[in-house]
């Protein structure tokens, strides 16, 4: 193998690979006030999800028959629900439940969607056509409807909700990754590597994936917001985490019957969902702007 072939197959030694984060990335985040604020909010919420169960002032599942539907006070910061459970403690505990379901669901989406999108383009031909037609069939159904069908088949639970949300998002994610992979494949160096006999696994791991990492990261961030909403939606209709486990969507469902008498029951879980989804989506938009080549100077 001559020097030119080695360079094509293994990449230029001094080339800057998108696999490794650039120091300029953090500088650009700091320049965008909304992105910086969103990142701080998400880090804070993640910390609450980790330590929430230990800092909660009350047991989130323990009923207190002397504190039915009490409004916000010094004793119960966010009030209590219909059976006297402290709402603040339930929201703290529910942060972990909601984030775990959403993040694990996105993990399923990213793993399966990336594999389908990359393999579809790399192999091409009949495999590409078959995989994309299957994705088109699944895309014909709204994601939440597909998730409902999966949970209905598996049974309502936190784990099944996570699996359903992850599977329902695979078709759209696979389509996005396929488009990004097509751009990489059209650059020419992948075909050059294939022509000199470079193993397929090496090309996928060290030439294709590193060059779609930026796109992958942006899409993954944006999909987290949708996964949180889907998690809350399944919990709201009773197909997610089951009572007495605190989960924001389930708490919304429990509070809907008390909107006129106990406004805090639905308001605070709704605010928690809104803040997290807004922060995730704003950070995703910022990352998209940062990684967009048209914005690079």
PDB file of C-alpha atoms in Angstrom:
ATOM      1  CA  UNK A   1       0.000   0.000   0.000  1.00  0.00           C
ATOM      2  CA  UNK A   2       1.568   3.304  -1.083  1.00  0.00           C
ATOM      3  CA  UNK A   3       1.554   6.513   0.956  1.00  0.00           C
ATOM      4  CA  UNK A   4      -1.439   7.975  -0.903  1.00  0.00           C
ATOM      5  CA  UNK A   5      -3.487   4.833  -0.243  1.00  0.00           C
ATOM      6  CA  UNK A   6      -2.529   4.887   3.442  1.00  0.00           C
ATOM      7  CA  UNK A   7      -3.625   8.500   3.692  1.00  0.00           C
ATOM      8  CA  UNK A   8      -6.971   7.737   2.061  1.00  0.00           C
ATOM      9  CA  UNK A   9      -7.614   4.658   4.175  1.00  0.00           C
ATOM     10  CA  UNK A  10      -6.520   5.930   7.555  1.00  0.00           C
ATOM     11  CA  UNK A  11      -7.057   9.656   7.235  1.00  0.00           C
ATOM     12  CA  UNK A  12      -4.627  12.555   7.338  1.00  0.00           C
ATOM     13  CA  UNK A  13      -2.648  12.401  10.588  1.00  0.00           C
ATOM     14  CA  UNK A  14      -3.095  16.077  11.363  1.00  0.00           C
ATOM     15  CA  UNK A  15      -6.710  16.379  10.250  1.00  0.00           C
ATOM     16  CA  UNK A  16      -9.144  17.684  12.829  1.00  0.00           C
ATOM     17  CA  UNK A  17     -11.675  14.938  13.441  1.00  0.00           C
ATOM     18  CA  UNK A  18     -15.169  15.890  14.634  1.00  0.00           C
ATOM     19  CA  UNK A  19     -14.940  12.872  16.915  1.00  0.00           C
ATOM     20  CA  UNK A  20     -13.025  15.008  19.405  1.00  0.00           C
ATOM     21  CA  UNK A  21     -14.759  18.145  20.736  1.00  0.00           C
ATOM     22  CA  UNK A  22     -13.111  21.413  19.810  1.00  0.00           C
ATOM     23  CA  UNK A  23     -12.241  23.988  22.392  1.00  0.00           C
ATOM     24  CA  UNK A  24     -14.041  26.560  20.246  1.00  0.00           C
ATOM     25  CA  UNK A  25     -17.300  24.744  20.912  1.00  0.00           C
ATOM     26  CA  UNK A  26     -17.411  25.868  24.534  1.00  0.00           C
ATOM     27  CA  UNK A  27     -16.504  29.383  23.498  1.00  0.00           C
ATOM     28  CA  UNK A  28     -19.491  29.478  21.158  1.00  0.00           C
ATOM     29  CA  UNK A  29     -21.791  28.119  23.859  1.00  0.00           C
ATOM     30  CA  UNK A  30     -20.655  30.897  26.194  1.00  0.00           C
ATOM     31  CA  UNK A  31     -21.409  33.518  23.557  1.00  0.00           C
ATOM     32  CA  UNK A  32     -25.039  32.396  23.315  1.00  0.00           C
ATOM     33  CA  UNK A  33     -26.824  33.473  26.463  1.00  0.00           C
ATOM     34  CA  UNK A  34     -29.894  31.306  25.868  1.00  0.00           C
ATOM     35  CA  UNK A  35     -27.771  28.229  25.177  1.00  0.00           C
ATOM     36  CA  UNK A  36     -25.647  28.823  28.262  1.00  0.00           C
ATOM     37  CA  UNK A  37     -28.742  29.290  30.417  1.00  0.00           C
ATOM     38  CA  UNK A  38     -30.338  26.143  28.959  1.00  0.00           C
ATOM     39  CA  UNK A  39     -27.211  24.122  29.690  1.00  0.00           C
ATOM     40  CA  UNK A  40     -27.114  25.372  33.284  1.00  0.00           C
ATOM     41  CA  UNK A  41     -30.815  24.553  33.741  1.00  0.00           C
ATOM     42  CA  UNK A  42     -30.340  21.032  32.356  1.00  0.00           C
ATOM     43  CA  UNK A  43     -27.307  20.390  34.552  1.00  0.00           C
ATOM     44  CA  UNK A  44     -29.268  21.594  37.578  1.00  0.00           C
ATOM     45  CA  UNK A  45     -32.268  19.406  36.702  1.00  0.00           C
ATOM     46  CA  UNK A  46     -29.986  16.415  36.138  1.00  0.00           C
ATOM     47  CA  UNK A  47     -28.434  17.013  39.569  1.00  0.00           C
ATOM     48  CA  UNK A  48     -31.924  17.167  41.086  1.00  0.00           C
ATOM     49  CA  UNK A  49     -32.768  13.898  39.354  1.00  0.00           C
ATOM     50  CA  UNK A  50     -29.743  12.274  40.985  1.00  0.00           C
ATOM     51  CA  UNK A  51     -30.076  13.635  44.526  1.00  0.00           C
ATOM     52  CA  UNK A  52     -33.810  14.412  44.560  1.00  0.00           C
ATOM     53  CA  UNK A  53     -34.948  11.313  46.453  1.00  0.00           C
ATOM     54  CA  UNK A  54     -32.426  12.063  49.228  1.00  0.00           C
ATOM     55  CA  UNK A  55     -33.235  15.761  49.626  1.00  0.00           C
ATOM     56  CA  UNK A  56     -37.017  15.401  49.431  1.00  0.00           C
ATOM     57  CA  UNK A  57     -38.510  16.607  52.747  1.00  0.00           C
ATOM     58  CA  UNK A  58     -41.215  13.903  52.754  1.00  0.00           C
ATOM     59  CA  UNK A  59     -41.773  10.402  51.458  1.00  0.00           C
ATOM     60  CA  UNK A  60     -43.290  10.965  47.978  1.00  0.00           C
ATOM     61  CA  UNK A  61     -45.636   7.979  48.283  1.00  0.00           C
ATOM     62  CA  UNK A  62     -46.710   8.364  51.921  1.00  0.00           C
ATOM     63  CA  UNK A  63     -50.271   9.579  52.489  1.00  0.00           C
ATOM     64  CA  UNK A  64     -51.087  12.111  55.185  1.00  0.00           C
ATOM     65  CA  UNK A  65     -54.796  12.075  55.965  1.00  0.00           C
ATOM     66  CA  UNK A  66     -54.501  15.313  57.920  1.00  0.00           C
ATOM     67  CA  UNK A  67     -53.144  17.284  54.952  1.00  0.00           C
ATOM     68  CA  UNK A  68     -55.653  16.782  52.127  1.00  0.00           C
ATOM     69  CA  UNK A  69     -55.317  19.332  49.302  1.00  0.00           C
ATOM     70  CA  UNK A  70     -53.382  21.897  51.309  1.00  0.00           C
ATOM     71  CA  UNK A  71     -52.114  24.841  49.295  1.00  0.00           C
ATOM     72  CA  UNK A  72     -48.488  25.986  49.167  1.00  0.00           C
ATOM     73  CA  UNK A  73     -47.206  26.853  52.633  1.00  0.00           C
ATOM     74  CA  UNK A  74     -44.015  26.879  54.667  1.00  0.00           C
ATOM     75  CA  UNK A  75     -44.668  23.268  55.661  1.00  0.00           C
ATOM     76  CA  UNK A  76     -45.488  22.085  52.139  1.00  0.00           C
ATOM     77  CA  UNK A  77     -43.770  24.391  49.650  1.00  0.00           C
ATOM     78  CA  UNK A  78     -45.871  23.334  46.662  1.00  0.00           C
ATOM     79  CA  UNK A  79     -48.891  22.044  48.571  1.00  0.00           C
ATOM     80  CA  UNK A  80     -50.260  18.530  48.894  1.00  0.00           C
ATOM     81  CA  UNK A  81     -52.393  16.292  46.702  1.00  0.00           C
ATOM     82  CA  UNK A  82     -55.786  14.652  47.260  1.00  0.00           C
ATOM     83  CA  UNK A  83     -54.400  12.082  49.717  1.00  0.00           C
ATOM     84  CA  UNK A  84     -51.986  14.399  51.514  1.00  0.00           C
ATOM     85  CA  UNK A  85     -48.728  13.573  49.705  1.00  0.00           C
ATOM     86  CA  UNK A  86     -46.194  16.406  49.504  1.00  0.00           C
ATOM     87  CA  UNK A  87     -46.129  17.735  45.933  1.00  0.00           C
ATOM     88  CA  UNK A  88     -42.602  19.143  46.145  1.00  0.00           C
ATOM     89  CA  UNK A  89     -41.214  15.744  47.190  1.00  0.00           C
ATOM     90  CA  UNK A  90     -43.133  14.031  44.396  1.00  0.00           C
ATOM     91  CA  UNK A  91     -41.813  16.446  41.762  1.00  0.00           C
ATOM     92  CA  UNK A  92     -38.235  15.964  43.000  1.00  0.00           C
ATOM     93  CA  UNK A  93     -38.589  12.200  42.832  1.00  0.00           C
ATOM     94  CA  UNK A  94     -40.458  12.380  39.524  1.00  0.00           C
ATOM     95  CA  UNK A  95     -37.530  14.250  37.965  1.00  0.00           C
ATOM     96  CA  UNK A  96     -35.443  11.077  38.060  1.00  0.00           C
ATOM     97  CA  UNK A  97     -38.275   8.906  36.734  1.00  0.00           C
ATOM     98  CA  UNK A  98     -39.033  11.205  33.802  1.00  0.00           C
ATOM     99  CA  UNK A  99     -35.399  11.797  32.855  1.00  0.00           C
ATOM    100  CA  UNK A 100     -34.455   8.118  33.087  1.00  0.00           C
ATOM    101  CA  UNK A 101     -37.327   7.063  30.831  1.00  0.00           C
ATOM    102  CA  UNK A 102     -36.610   9.842  28.318  1.00  0.00           C
ATOM    103  CA  UNK A 103     -32.824   9.344  28.195  1.00  0.00           C
ATOM    104  CA  UNK A 104     -33.030   5.561  27.950  1.00  0.00           C
ATOM    105  CA  UNK A 105     -35.684   5.867  25.243  1.00  0.00           C
ATOM    106  CA  UNK A 106     -33.441   8.201  23.259  1.00  0.00           C
ATOM    107  CA  UNK A 107     -30.588   5.740  23.772  1.00  0.00           C
ATOM    108  CA  UNK A 108     -32.672   3.039  22.105  1.00  0.00           C
ATOM    109  CA  UNK A 109     -33.570   5.434  19.294  1.00  0.00           C
ATOM    110  CA  UNK A 110     -29.978   6.546  18.704  1.00  0.00           C
ATOM    111  CA  UNK A 111     -28.496   3.034  18.770  1.00  0.00           C
ATOM    112  CA  UNK A 112     -31.059   1.439  16.455  1.00  0.00           C
ATOM    113  CA  UNK A 113     -31.632   4.500  14.258  1.00  0.00           C
ATOM    114  CA  UNK A 114     -27.921   5.071  13.670  1.00  0.00           C
ATOM    115  CA  UNK A 115     -27.324   1.433  12.815  1.00  0.00           C
ATOM    116  CA  UNK A 116     -30.223   1.353  10.358  1.00  0.00           C
ATOM    117  CA  UNK A 117     -29.337   4.682   8.739  1.00  0.00           C
ATOM    118  CA  UNK A 118     -25.631   3.931   8.295  1.00  0.00           C
ATOM    119  CA  UNK A 119     -26.028   0.327   7.139  1.00  0.00           C
ATOM    120  CA  UNK A 120     -28.787   1.309   4.730  1.00  0.00           C
ATOM    121  CA  UNK A 121     -26.504   3.724   2.894  1.00  0.00           C
ATOM    122  CA  UNK A 122     -23.312   1.691   3.179  1.00  0.00           C
ATOM    123  CA  UNK A 123     -24.822  -1.539   1.849  1.00  0.00           C
ATOM    124  CA  UNK A 124     -27.252   0.150  -0.542  1.00  0.00           C
ATOM    125  CA  UNK A 125     -29.300  -1.664  -3.149  1.00  0.00           C
ATOM    126  CA  UNK A 126     -32.086  -3.956  -1.995  1.00  0.00           C
ATOM    127  CA  UNK A 127     -31.178  -3.600   1.708  1.00  0.00           C
ATOM    128  CA  UNK A 128     -31.427   0.187   1.493  1.00  0.00           C
ATOM    129  CA  UNK A 129     -34.758  -0.010  -0.314  1.00  0.00           C
ATOM    130  CA  UNK A 130     -36.181  -2.571   2.129  1.00  0.00           C
ATOM    131  CA  UNK A 131     -35.113  -0.746   5.299  1.00  0.00           C
ATOM    132  CA  UNK A 132     -36.392   2.622   4.080  1.00  0.00           C
ATOM    133  CA  UNK A 133     -39.755   1.186   3.024  1.00  0.00           C
ATOM    134  CA  UNK A 134     -40.143  -0.291   6.506  1.00  0.00           C
ATOM    135  CA  UNK A 135     -39.271   3.110   7.993  1.00  0.00           C
ATOM    136  CA  UNK A 136     -41.807   4.784   5.672  1.00  0.00           C
ATOM    137  CA  UNK A 137     -44.529   2.408   6.836  1.00  0.00           C
ATOM    138  CA  UNK A 138     -43.747   3.189  10.472  1.00  0.00           C
ATOM    139  CA  UNK A 139     -43.580   6.926   9.731  1.00  0.00           C
ATOM    140  CA  UNK A 140     -47.111   6.751   8.368  1.00  0.00           C
ATOM    141  CA  UNK A 141     -48.234   6.411  11.994  1.00  0.00           C
ATOM    142  CA  UNK A 142     -47.787   9.351  14.396  1.00  0.00           C
ATOM    143  CA  UNK A 143     -45.058   8.554  16.901  1.00  0.00           C
ATOM    144  CA  UNK A 144     -47.325   8.726  19.943  1.00  0.00           C
ATOM    145  CA  UNK A 145     -49.871   6.396  18.289  1.00  0.00           C
ATOM    146  CA  UNK A 146     -47.133   3.869  17.563  1.00  0.00           C
ATOM    147  CA  UNK A 147     -45.928   4.175  21.166  1.00  0.00           C
ATOM    148  CA  UNK A 148     -49.476   3.611  22.410  1.00  0.00           C
ATOM    149  CA  UNK A 149     -49.783   0.476  20.294  1.00  0.00           C
ATOM    150  CA  UNK A 150     -46.491  -0.900  21.627  1.00  0.00           C
ATOM    151  CA  UNK A 151     -47.379  -0.189  25.271  1.00  0.00           C
ATOM    152  CA  UNK A 152     -50.827  -1.709  24.739  1.00  0.00           C
ATOM    153  CA  UNK A 153     -49.148  -4.882  23.469  1.00  0.00           C
ATOM    154  CA  UNK A 154     -46.472  -5.025  26.184  1.00  0.00           C
ATOM    155  CA  UNK A 155     -48.553  -3.735  29.087  1.00  0.00           C
ATOM    156  CA  UNK A 156     -48.408  -0.415  30.998  1.00  0.00           C
ATOM    157  CA  UNK A 157     -45.201   0.112  32.965  1.00  0.00           C
ATOM    158  CA  UNK A 158     -42.238   2.459  33.183  1.00  0.00           C
ATOM    159  CA  UNK A 159     -39.929   0.045  31.353  1.00  0.00           C
ATOM    160  CA  UNK A 160     -42.409  -0.647  28.569  1.00  0.00           C
ATOM    161  CA  UNK A 161     -43.035   3.078  28.132  1.00  0.00           C
ATOM    162  CA  UNK A 162     -39.296   3.576  27.685  1.00  0.00           C
ATOM    163  CA  UNK A 163     -39.132   0.807  25.063  1.00  0.00           C
ATOM    164  CA  UNK A 164     -42.218   2.108  23.245  1.00  0.00           C
ATOM    165  CA  UNK A 165     -40.971   5.683  23.046  1.00  0.00           C
ATOM    166  CA  UNK A 166     -37.551   4.529  21.865  1.00  0.00           C
ATOM    167  CA  UNK A 167     -38.954   2.298  19.123  1.00  0.00           C
ATOM    168  CA  UNK A 168     -41.516   4.849  17.939  1.00  0.00           C
ATOM    169  CA  UNK A 169     -38.771   7.435  17.276  1.00  0.00           C
ATOM    170  CA  UNK A 170     -36.458   5.090  15.352  1.00  0.00           C
ATOM    171  CA  UNK A 171     -37.954   5.679  11.855  1.00  0.00           C
ATOM    172  CA  UNK A 172     -37.517   9.456  11.825  1.00  0.00           C
ATOM    173  CA  UNK A 173     -34.064   9.246  13.431  1.00  0.00           C
ATOM    174  CA  UNK A 174     -32.931   6.604  10.944  1.00  0.00           C
ATOM    175  CA  UNK A 175     -34.057   8.838   8.079  1.00  0.00           C
ATOM    176  CA  UNK A 176     -32.062  11.775   9.432  1.00  0.00           C
ATOM    177  CA  UNK A 177     -28.926   9.677   9.960  1.00  0.00           C
ATOM    178  CA  UNK A 178     -29.283   8.174   6.477  1.00  0.00           C
ATOM    179  CA  UNK A 179     -29.281  11.684   4.984  1.00  0.00           C
ATOM    180  CA  UNK A 180     -26.145  12.615   6.945  1.00  0.00           C
ATOM    181  CA  UNK A 181     -24.437   9.368   5.909  1.00  0.00           C
ATOM    182  CA  UNK A 182     -25.222  10.016   2.250  1.00  0.00           C
ATOM    183  CA  UNK A 183     -23.262  13.265   2.480  1.00  0.00           C
ATOM    184  CA  UNK A 184     -20.251  11.448   3.917  1.00  0.00           C
ATOM    185  CA  UNK A 185     -20.447   8.670   1.319  1.00  0.00           C
ATOM    186  CA  UNK A 186     -20.547  11.209  -1.509  1.00  0.00           C
ATOM    187  CA  UNK A 187     -17.254  12.770  -0.396  1.00  0.00           C
ATOM    188  CA  UNK A 188     -15.274  10.081  -2.194  1.00  0.00           C
ATOM    189  CA  UNK A 189     -12.776   8.950   0.425  1.00  0.00           C
ATOM    190  CA  UNK A 190     -15.104   6.195   1.648  1.00  0.00           C
ATOM    191  CA  UNK A 191     -15.279   4.692  -1.834  1.00  0.00           C
ATOM    192  CA  UNK A 192     -11.528   5.086  -2.147  1.00  0.00           C
ATOM    193  CA  UNK A 193     -11.057   3.139   1.086  1.00  0.00           C
ATOM    194  CA  UNK A 194     -13.421   0.412  -0.107  1.00  0.00           C
ATOM    195  CA  UNK A 195     -11.583   0.149  -3.406  1.00  0.00           C
ATOM    196  CA  UNK A 196      -8.282  -0.661  -1.683  1.00  0.00           C
ATOM    197  CA  UNK A 197      -9.879  -3.343   0.496  1.00  0.00           C
ATOM    198  CA  UNK A 198     -10.285  -1.527   3.814  1.00  0.00           C
ATOM    199  CA  UNK A 199     -12.593  -3.590   6.094  1.00  0.00           C
ATOM    200  CA  UNK A 200     -16.179  -2.367   6.255  1.00  0.00           C
ATOM    201  CA  UNK A 201     -16.195  -2.204  10.060  1.00  0.00           C
ATOM    202  CA  UNK A 202     -13.143   0.074   9.997  1.00  0.00           C
ATOM    203  CA  UNK A 203     -14.728   2.404   7.451  1.00  0.00           C
ATOM    204  CA  UNK A 204     -17.969   2.641   9.437  1.00  0.00           C
ATOM    205  CA  UNK A 205     -16.274   3.160  12.808  1.00  0.00           C
ATOM    206  CA  UNK A 206     -13.448   5.472  11.786  1.00  0.00           C
ATOM    207  CA  UNK A 207     -14.621   7.284   8.670  1.00  0.00           C
ATOM    208  CA  UNK A 208     -18.419   7.446   8.645  1.00  0.00           C
ATOM    209  CA  UNK A 209     -19.388   7.695  12.312  1.00  0.00           C
ATOM    210  CA  UNK A 210     -16.797  10.356  13.253  1.00  0.00           C
ATOM    211  CA  UNK A 211     -18.033  12.524  10.407  1.00  0.00           C
ATOM    212  CA  UNK A 212     -21.680  12.373  11.449  1.00  0.00           C
ATOM    213  CA  UNK A 213     -20.999  12.804  15.170  1.00  0.00           C
ATOM    214  CA  UNK A 214     -21.971  16.486  15.143  1.00  0.00           C
ATOM    215  CA  UNK A 215     -25.259  15.770  13.385  1.00  0.00           C
ATOM    216  CA  UNK A 216     -25.872  12.784  15.638  1.00  0.00           C
ATOM    217  CA  UNK A 217     -25.358  14.863  18.765  1.00  0.00           C
ATOM    218  CA  UNK A 218     -27.709  17.628  17.600  1.00  0.00           C
ATOM    219  CA  UNK A 219     -30.482  15.218  16.619  1.00  0.00           C
ATOM    220  CA  UNK A 220     -30.078  13.292  19.863  1.00  0.00           C
ATOM    221  CA  UNK A 221     -30.498  16.473  21.898  1.00  0.00           C
ATOM    222  CA  UNK A 222     -33.600  17.504  19.976  1.00  0.00           C
ATOM    223  CA  UNK A 223     -35.141  14.047  20.367  1.00  0.00           C
ATOM    224  CA  UNK A 224     -34.789  14.206  24.171  1.00  0.00           C
ATOM    225  CA  UNK A 225     -37.407  16.976  24.339  1.00  0.00           C
ATOM    226  CA  UNK A 226     -39.873  14.900  22.346  1.00  0.00           C
ATOM    227  CA  UNK A 227     -39.156  11.849  24.503  1.00  0.00           C
ATOM    228  CA  UNK A 228     -39.926  13.817  27.673  1.00  0.00           C
ATOM    229  CA  UNK A 229     -43.268  14.929  26.208  1.00  0.00           C
ATOM    230  CA  UNK A 230     -44.091  11.389  25.118  1.00  0.00           C
ATOM    231  CA  UNK A 231     -43.168  10.097  28.570  1.00  0.00           C
ATOM    232  CA  UNK A 232     -45.516  12.616  30.173  1.00  0.00           C
ATOM    233  CA  UNK A 233     -48.252  11.804  27.635  1.00  0.00           C
ATOM    234  CA  UNK A 234     -48.097   8.068  28.362  1.00  0.00           C
ATOM    235  CA  UNK A 235     -48.073   8.769  32.083  1.00  0.00           C
ATOM    236  CA  UNK A 236     -51.055  11.108  31.730  1.00  0.00           C
ATOM    237  CA  UNK A 237     -53.219   8.390  30.154  1.00  0.00           C
ATOM    238  CA  UNK A 238     -52.041   5.741  32.609  1.00  0.00           C
ATOM    239  CA  UNK A 239     -49.685   3.778  30.328  1.00  0.00           C
ATOM    240  CA  UNK A 240     -46.381   4.962  31.798  1.00  0.00           C
ATOM    241  CA  UNK A 241     -45.052   4.681  35.337  1.00  0.00           C
ATOM    242  CA  UNK A 242     -47.784   3.243  37.521  1.00  0.00           C
ATOM    243  CA  UNK A 243     -49.027   4.752  40.806  1.00  0.00           C
ATOM    244  CA  UNK A 244     -47.836   5.384  43.415  1.00  0.00           C
ATOM    245  CA  UNK A 245     -44.576   6.063  41.529  1.00  0.00           C
ATOM    246  CA  UNK A 246     -44.310   9.851  41.076  1.00  0.00           C
ATOM    247  CA  UNK A 247     -44.050  10.829  37.411  1.00  0.00           C
ATOM    248  CA  UNK A 248     -44.854  14.244  35.998  1.00  0.00           C
ATOM    249  CA  UNK A 249     -47.419  13.032  33.449  1.00  0.00           C
ATOM    250  CA  UNK A 250     -49.135  10.870  36.055  1.00  0.00           C
ATOM    251  CA  UNK A 251     -49.219  13.840  38.424  1.00  0.00           C
ATOM    252  CA  UNK A 252     -50.865  15.945  35.730  1.00  0.00           C
ATOM    253  CA  UNK A 253     -53.534  13.300  35.358  1.00  0.00           C
ATOM    254  CA  UNK A 254     -54.109  13.230  39.109  1.00  0.00           C
ATOM    255  CA  UNK A 255     -54.464  17.016  39.214  1.00  0.00           C
ATOM    256  CA  UNK A 256     -56.788  17.510  36.244  1.00  0.00           C
ATOM    257  CA  UNK A 257     -59.881  16.882  38.360  1.00  0.00           C
ATOM    258  CA  UNK A 258     -58.916  19.585  40.855  1.00  0.00           C
ATOM    259  CA  UNK A 259     -58.099  22.502  38.553  1.00  0.00           C
ATOM    260  CA  UNK A 260     -60.663  24.815  40.132  1.00  0.00           C
ATOM    261  CA  UNK A 261     -60.060  23.847  43.768  1.00  0.00           C
ATOM    262  CA  UNK A 262     -56.376  22.859  43.844  1.00  0.00           C
ATOM    263  CA  UNK A 263     -54.642  24.586  40.926  1.00  0.00           C
ATOM    264  CA  UNK A 264     -51.173  23.653  42.200  1.00  0.00           C
ATOM    265  CA  UNK A 265     -51.642  19.931  41.525  1.00  0.00           C
ATOM    266  CA  UNK A 266     -51.464  20.352  37.742  1.00  0.00           C
ATOM    267  CA  UNK A 267     -49.621  23.662  37.539  1.00  0.00           C
ATOM    268  CA  UNK A 268     -46.292  22.685  39.070  1.00  0.00           C
ATOM    269  CA  UNK A 269     -45.805  19.360  37.227  1.00  0.00           C
ATOM    270  CA  UNK A 270     -46.815  21.165  34.024  1.00  0.00           C
ATOM    271  CA  UNK A 271     -44.230  23.873  34.687  1.00  0.00           C
ATOM    272  CA  UNK A 272     -41.565  21.232  35.327  1.00  0.00           C
ATOM    273  CA  UNK A 273     -42.279  19.586  31.961  1.00  0.00           C
ATOM    274  CA  UNK A 274     -42.335  22.952  30.177  1.00  0.00           C
ATOM    275  CA  UNK A 275     -39.039  24.142  31.663  1.00  0.00           C
ATOM    276  CA  UNK A 276     -37.152  20.933  30.859  1.00  0.00           C
ATOM    277  CA  UNK A 277     -38.476  20.609  27.310  1.00  0.00           C
ATOM    278  CA  UNK A 278     -37.844  24.295  26.603  1.00  0.00           C
ATOM    279  CA  UNK A 279     -34.270  24.055  27.904  1.00  0.00           C
ATOM    280  CA  UNK A 280     -33.542  20.890  25.888  1.00  0.00           C
ATOM    281  CA  UNK A 281     -34.995  22.311  22.673  1.00  0.00           C
ATOM    282  CA  UNK A 282     -33.170  25.624  23.100  1.00  0.00           C
ATOM    283  CA  UNK A 283     -29.880  23.823  23.659  1.00  0.00           C
ATOM    284  CA  UNK A 284     -30.541  21.651  20.601  1.00  0.00           C
ATOM    285  CA  UNK A 285     -31.180  24.732  18.468  1.00  0.00           C
ATOM    286  CA  UNK A 286     -27.953  26.287  19.720  1.00  0.00           C
ATOM    287  CA  UNK A 287     -25.959  23.139  18.928  1.00  0.00           C
ATOM    288  CA  UNK A 288     -27.461  23.041  15.447  1.00  0.00           C
ATOM    289  CA  UNK A 289     -26.323  26.633  14.853  1.00  0.00           C
ATOM    290  CA  UNK A 290     -22.854  25.902  16.234  1.00  0.00           C
ATOM    291  CA  UNK A 291     -22.294  22.807  14.117  1.00  0.00           C
ATOM    292  CA  UNK A 292     -23.821  24.253  10.948  1.00  0.00           C
ATOM    293  CA  UNK A 293     -20.940  24.811   8.492  1.00  0.00           C
ATOM    294  CA  UNK A 294     -22.702  27.857   7.059  1.00  0.00           C
ATOM    295  CA  UNK A 295     -22.265  29.642  10.402  1.00  0.00           C
ATOM    296  CA  UNK A 296     -18.579  28.838  10.717  1.00  0.00           C
ATOM    297  CA  UNK A 297     -16.140  31.692  10.264  1.00  0.00           C
TER     298      UNK A 297
END
